[in-house]
Coordinates of C-alpha atoms in Angstrom, one line a residue:
X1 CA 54.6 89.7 127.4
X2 CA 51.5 91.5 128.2
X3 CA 50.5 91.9 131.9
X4 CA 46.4 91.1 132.0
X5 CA 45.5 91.4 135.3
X6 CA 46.2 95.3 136.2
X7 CA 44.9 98.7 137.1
X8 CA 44.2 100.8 133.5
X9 CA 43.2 103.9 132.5
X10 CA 41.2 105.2 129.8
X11 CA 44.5 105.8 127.6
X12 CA 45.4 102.9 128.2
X13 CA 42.7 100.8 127.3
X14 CA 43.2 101.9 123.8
X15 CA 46.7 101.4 123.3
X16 CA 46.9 98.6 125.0
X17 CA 44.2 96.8 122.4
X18 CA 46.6 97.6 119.4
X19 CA 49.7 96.8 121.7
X20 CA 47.5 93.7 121.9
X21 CA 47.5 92.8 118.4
X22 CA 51.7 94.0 117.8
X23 CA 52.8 91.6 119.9
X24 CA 50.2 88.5 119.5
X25 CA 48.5 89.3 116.2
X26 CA 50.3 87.0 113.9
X27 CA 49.5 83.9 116.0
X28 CA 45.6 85.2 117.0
X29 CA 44.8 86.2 113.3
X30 CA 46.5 82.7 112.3
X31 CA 44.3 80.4 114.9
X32 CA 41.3 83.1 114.1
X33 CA 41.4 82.5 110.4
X34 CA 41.7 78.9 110.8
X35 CA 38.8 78.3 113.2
X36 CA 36.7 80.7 111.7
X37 CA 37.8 81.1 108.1
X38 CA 35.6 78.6 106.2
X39 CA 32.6 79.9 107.7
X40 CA 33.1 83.8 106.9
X41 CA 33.8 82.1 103.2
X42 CA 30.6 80.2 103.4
X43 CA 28.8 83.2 105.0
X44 CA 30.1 85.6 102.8
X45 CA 29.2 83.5 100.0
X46 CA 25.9 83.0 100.9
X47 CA 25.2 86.6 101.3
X48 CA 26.9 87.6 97.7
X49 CA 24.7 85.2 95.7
X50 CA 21.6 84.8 98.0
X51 CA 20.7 88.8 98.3
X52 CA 21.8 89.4 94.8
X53 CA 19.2 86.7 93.5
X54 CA 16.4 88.0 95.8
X55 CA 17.3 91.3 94.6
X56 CA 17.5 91.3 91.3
X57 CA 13.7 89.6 91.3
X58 CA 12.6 92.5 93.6
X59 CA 13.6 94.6 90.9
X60 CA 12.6 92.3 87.9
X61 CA 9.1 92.0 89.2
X62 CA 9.0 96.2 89.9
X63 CA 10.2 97.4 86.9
X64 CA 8.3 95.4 84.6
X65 CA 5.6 96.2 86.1
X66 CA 4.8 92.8 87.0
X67 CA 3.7 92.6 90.6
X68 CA 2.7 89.5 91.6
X69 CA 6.0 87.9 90.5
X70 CA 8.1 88.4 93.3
X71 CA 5.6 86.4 95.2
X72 CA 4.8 83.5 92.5
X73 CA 8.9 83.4 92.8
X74 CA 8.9 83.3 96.6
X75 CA 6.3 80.7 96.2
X76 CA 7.6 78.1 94.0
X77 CA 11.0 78.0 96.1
X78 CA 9.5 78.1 99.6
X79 CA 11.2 74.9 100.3
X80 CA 14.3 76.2 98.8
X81 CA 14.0 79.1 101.1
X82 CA 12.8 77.3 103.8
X83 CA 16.0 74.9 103.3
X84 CA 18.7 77.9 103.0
X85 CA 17.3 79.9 106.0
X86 CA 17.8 76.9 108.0
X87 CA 21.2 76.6 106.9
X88 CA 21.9 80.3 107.2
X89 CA 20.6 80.7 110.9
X90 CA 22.8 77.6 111.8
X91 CA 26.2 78.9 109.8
X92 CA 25.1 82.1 111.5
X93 CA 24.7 81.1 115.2
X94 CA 27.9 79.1 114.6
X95 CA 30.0 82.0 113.3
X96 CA 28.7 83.8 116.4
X97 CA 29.7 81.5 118.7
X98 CA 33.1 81.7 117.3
X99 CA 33.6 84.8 116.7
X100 CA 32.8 86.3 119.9
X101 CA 34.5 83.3 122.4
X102 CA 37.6 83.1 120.1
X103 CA 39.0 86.4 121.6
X104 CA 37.5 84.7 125.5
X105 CA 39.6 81.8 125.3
X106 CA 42.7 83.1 123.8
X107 CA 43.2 85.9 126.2
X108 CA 42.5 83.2 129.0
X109 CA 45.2 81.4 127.8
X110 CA 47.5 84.4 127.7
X111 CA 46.0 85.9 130.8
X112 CA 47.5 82.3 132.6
X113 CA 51.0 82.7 131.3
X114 CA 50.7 80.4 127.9
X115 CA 53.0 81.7 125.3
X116 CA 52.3 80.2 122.3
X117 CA 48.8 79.1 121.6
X118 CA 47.8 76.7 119.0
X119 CA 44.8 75.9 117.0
X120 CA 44.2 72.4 118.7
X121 CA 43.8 74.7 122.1
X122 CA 41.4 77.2 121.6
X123 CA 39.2 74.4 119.4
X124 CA 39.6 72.1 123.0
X125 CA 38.1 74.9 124.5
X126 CA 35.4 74.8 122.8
X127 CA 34.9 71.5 123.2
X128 CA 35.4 71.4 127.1
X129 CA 33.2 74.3 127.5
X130 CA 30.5 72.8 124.8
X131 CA 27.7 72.8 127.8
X132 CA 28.1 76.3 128.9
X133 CA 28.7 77.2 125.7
X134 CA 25.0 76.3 125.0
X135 CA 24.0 77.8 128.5
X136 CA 25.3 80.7 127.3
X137 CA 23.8 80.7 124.2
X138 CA 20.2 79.9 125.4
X139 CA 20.8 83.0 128.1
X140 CA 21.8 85.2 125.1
X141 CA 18.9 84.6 122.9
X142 CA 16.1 84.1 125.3
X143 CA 17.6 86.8 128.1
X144 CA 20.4 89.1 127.2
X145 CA 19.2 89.9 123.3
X146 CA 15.3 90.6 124.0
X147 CA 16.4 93.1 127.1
X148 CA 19.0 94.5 125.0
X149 CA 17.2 95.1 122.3
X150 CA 13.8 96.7 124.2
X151 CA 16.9 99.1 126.0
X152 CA 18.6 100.0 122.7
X153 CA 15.2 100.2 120.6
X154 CA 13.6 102.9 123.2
X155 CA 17.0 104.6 123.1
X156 CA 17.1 105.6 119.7
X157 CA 13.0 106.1 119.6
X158 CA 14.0 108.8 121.9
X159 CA 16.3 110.0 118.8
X160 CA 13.3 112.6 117.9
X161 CA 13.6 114.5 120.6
X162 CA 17.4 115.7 120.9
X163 CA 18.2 114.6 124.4
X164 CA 18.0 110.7 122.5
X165 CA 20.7 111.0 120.8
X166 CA 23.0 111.2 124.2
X167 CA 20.8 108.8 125.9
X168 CA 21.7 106.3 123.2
X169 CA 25.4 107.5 123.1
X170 CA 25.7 106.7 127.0
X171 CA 23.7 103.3 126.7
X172 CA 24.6 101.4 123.5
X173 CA 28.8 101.5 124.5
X174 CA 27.6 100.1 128.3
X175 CA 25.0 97.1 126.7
X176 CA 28.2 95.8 124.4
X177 CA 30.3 96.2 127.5
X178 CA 27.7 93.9 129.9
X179 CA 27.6 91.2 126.8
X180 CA 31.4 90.9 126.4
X181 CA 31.8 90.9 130.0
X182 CA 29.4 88.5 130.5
X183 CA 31.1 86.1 128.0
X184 CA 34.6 87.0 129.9
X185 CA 33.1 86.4 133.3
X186 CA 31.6 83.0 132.4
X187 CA 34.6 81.4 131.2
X188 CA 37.3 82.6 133.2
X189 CA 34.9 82.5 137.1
X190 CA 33.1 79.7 138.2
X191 CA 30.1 81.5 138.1
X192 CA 26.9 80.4 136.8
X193 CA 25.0 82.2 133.9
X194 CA 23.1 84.5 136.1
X195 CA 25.5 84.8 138.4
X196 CA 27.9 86.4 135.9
X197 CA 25.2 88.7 134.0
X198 CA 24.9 90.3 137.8
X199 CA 29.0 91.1 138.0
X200 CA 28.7 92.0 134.3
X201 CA 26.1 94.7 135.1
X202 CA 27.5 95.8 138.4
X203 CA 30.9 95.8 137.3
X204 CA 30.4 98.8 135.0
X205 CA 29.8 101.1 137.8
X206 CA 32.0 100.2 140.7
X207 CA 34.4 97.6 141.6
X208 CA 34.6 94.8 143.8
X209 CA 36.1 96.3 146.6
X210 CA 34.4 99.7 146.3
X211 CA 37.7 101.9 147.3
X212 CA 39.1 102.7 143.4
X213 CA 35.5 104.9 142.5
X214 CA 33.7 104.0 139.4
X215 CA 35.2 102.5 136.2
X216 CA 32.1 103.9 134.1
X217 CA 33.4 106.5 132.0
X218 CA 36.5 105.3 131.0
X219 CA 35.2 101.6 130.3
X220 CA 32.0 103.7 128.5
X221 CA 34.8 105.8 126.8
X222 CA 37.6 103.4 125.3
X223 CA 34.3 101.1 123.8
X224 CA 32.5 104.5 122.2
X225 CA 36.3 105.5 120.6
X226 CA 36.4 102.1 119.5
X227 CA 33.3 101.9 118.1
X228 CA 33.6 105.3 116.4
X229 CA 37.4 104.2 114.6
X230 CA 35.7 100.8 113.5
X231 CA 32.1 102.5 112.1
X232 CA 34.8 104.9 110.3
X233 CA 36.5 102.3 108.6
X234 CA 33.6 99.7 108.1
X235 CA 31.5 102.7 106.2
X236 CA 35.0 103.7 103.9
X237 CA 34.4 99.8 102.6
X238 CA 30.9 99.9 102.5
X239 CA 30.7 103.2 100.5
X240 CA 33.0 102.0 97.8
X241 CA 30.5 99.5 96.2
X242 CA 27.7 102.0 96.7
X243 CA 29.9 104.8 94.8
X244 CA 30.6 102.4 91.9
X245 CA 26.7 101.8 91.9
X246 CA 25.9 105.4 91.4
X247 CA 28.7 105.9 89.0
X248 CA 27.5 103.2 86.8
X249 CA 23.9 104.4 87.6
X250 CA 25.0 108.0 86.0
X251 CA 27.2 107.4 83.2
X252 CA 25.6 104.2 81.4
X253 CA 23.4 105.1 78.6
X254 CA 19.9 104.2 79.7
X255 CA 18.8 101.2 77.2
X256 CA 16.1 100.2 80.2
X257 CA 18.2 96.8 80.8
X258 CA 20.4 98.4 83.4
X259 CA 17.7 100.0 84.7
X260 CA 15.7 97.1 84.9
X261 CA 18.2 94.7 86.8
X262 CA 21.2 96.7 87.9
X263 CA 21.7 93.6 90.3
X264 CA 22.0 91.0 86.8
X265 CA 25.7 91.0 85.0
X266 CA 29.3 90.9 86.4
X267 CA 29.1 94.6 87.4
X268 CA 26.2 93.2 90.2
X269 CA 28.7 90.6 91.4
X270 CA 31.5 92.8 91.9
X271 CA 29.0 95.4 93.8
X272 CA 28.1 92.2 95.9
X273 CA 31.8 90.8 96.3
X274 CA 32.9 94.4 97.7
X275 CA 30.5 94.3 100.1
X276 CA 31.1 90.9 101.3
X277 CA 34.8 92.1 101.2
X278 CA 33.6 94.5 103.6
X279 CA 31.5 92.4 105.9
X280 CA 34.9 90.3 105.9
X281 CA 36.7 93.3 107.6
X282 CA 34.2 94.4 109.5
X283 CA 34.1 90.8 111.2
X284 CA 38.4 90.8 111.4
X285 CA 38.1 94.8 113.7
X286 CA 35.6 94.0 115.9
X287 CA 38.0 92.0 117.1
X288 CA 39.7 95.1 118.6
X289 CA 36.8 95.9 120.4
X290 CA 36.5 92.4 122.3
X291 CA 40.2 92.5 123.4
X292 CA 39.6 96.1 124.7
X293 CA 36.3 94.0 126.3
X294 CA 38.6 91.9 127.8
X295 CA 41.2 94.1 129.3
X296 CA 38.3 96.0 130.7
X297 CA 37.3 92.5 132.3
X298 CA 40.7 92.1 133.8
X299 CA 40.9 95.7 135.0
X300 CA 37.6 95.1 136.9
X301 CA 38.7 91.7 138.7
X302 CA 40.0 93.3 141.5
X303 CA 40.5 89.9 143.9
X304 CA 42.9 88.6 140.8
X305 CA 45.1 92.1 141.1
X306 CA 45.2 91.4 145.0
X307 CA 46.3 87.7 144.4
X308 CA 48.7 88.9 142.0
X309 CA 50.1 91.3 143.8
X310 CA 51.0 88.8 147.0
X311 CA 52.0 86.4 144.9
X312 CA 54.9 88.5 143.6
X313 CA 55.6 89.8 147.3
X314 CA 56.1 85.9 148.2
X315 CA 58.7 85.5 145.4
X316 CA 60.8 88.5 146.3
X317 CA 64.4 87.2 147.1
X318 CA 63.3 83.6 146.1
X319 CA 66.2 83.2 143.4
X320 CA 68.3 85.5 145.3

């Protein structure tokens, strides 16, 4: 059994997020898949047949030379559009939702001594936490995201001039870090929203008790290694459809049909399947870099070590 609440290091960290995943994979990726599985499908599904449609009238209406059709098309199935994008954003902020509390409340569980965690548990969660859920969500979206993304965005406009590229480098691991912790903090404290964006933030560069020095580089460290193994593999997927495309591209004989569409015929559905495929992988890994968020969260609470650690003190020659 795992031990959540204690000091790590930078090595650790990393090991300890695959250790993670050898001793409670089976049972996460079960309730994971369960909880979360239609909705990838319905996701993925969307995203196959939906961009492959717009697609292939993108490039219809441009290689025909016909360019007002695109928007004729858009125009006669604007309520069809309208209808879908509803749909989409919904499935979307659902999926979200799922994806990124699924790894909160199973490691809550775990973190409290539960052993075996089922289905029906993590989905009460969700339901006992459906208020700050949507707390949390509002915060997100109206908060969190726009500050985010003005950080990130003047991060990599710095990118032209070289010193960017490290600014971005030190910045983008630490905003990931303050959202996960954020979403740790406000499920497993009694803090409200606001309260746990301000440990979320501070926690990244000192603890609570100020005597152990600053947890910045190593928690800025294990998330950048993270994010550089899951980029590695995510783009491995994602190049295999675009490979096929330019080896189709370069050895079909050019009859101007191909040319015209390469989105239309079975060849365009398996481009579209692989990268849905991918997506599908990409969403199962980043699940490696929220339990390394959350071990990261239980390295920083301090006060839970200290309780811990008199707890066990207590028990010393109990069943002696």
């Amino acid at each position: 059994m795992m031990q959540f609440y204690k000091k790590r290091d930078f090595g650790a960290f990393i090991s300890d997020s695959f250790a993670f995943f050898k001793l409670y994979g089976k049972n996460y990726f079960k309730n994971y898949i369960l909880l979360n599985g239609l909705l990838m499908i319905v996701m993925v599904a969307i995203f196959i047949f939906g961009y492959r449609e717009l697609l292939m009238q993108i490039f219809g209406s441009n290689m025909s030379g016909e360019s007002y059709y695109f928007e004729s098309y858009f125009e006669n199935n604007m309520g069809m559009f309208i209808v879908l994008g509803v749909i989409t954003f919904i499935l979307f902020v659902t999926l979200m939702i799922v994806n990124y509390l699924f790894p909160v409340f199973y490691m809550k569980r775990l973190a409290e001594g539960q052993t075996i965690i089922k289905t029906d548990d993590i989905l009460g969660d969700f339901k006992q936490n459906a208020g700050r859920i949507g707390k949390l969500l509002l915060g997100l979206i109206l908060i969190v995201m726009p500050l985010a993304t003005i950080i990130v965005g003047i991060s990599y406009a710095l990118i032209f001039i070289v010193i960017g590229f490290f600014i971005l480098l030190l910045v983008f691991p630490v905003v990931i870090n303050i959202i996960n912790f954020l979403m740790f903090d406000y499920f497993n404290s009694s803090r409200g929203f606001f309260e746990s964006l301000s440990y979320s933030i501070r926690s990244q560069f000192s603890y609570s008790n100020n005597r152990d020095g600053s947890p910045y580089w190593k928690y800025w460290g294990a998330t950048l290694v993270l994010l550089i193994i899951l980029y590695v593999i995510t783009t491995i997927f994602t190049m295999i459809p675009m490979i096929l495309f330019m080896m189709n591209l370069f050895t079909t004989a050019p009859d101007g049909n191909f040319e015209q569409n390469p989105f239309a015929g079975g060849f365009g559905v398996l481009v579209f399947v692989l990268y849905g495929v991918s997506t599908l992988v990409s969403f199962f890994l980043s699940n490696i870099l929220y339990v390394n968020s959350g071990l990261m969260y239980y390295d920083s609470r301090r006060d839970f070590h200290q309780k811990l650690e008199l707890e066990e003190i207590e028990t010393i020659g109990v069943n002696e």
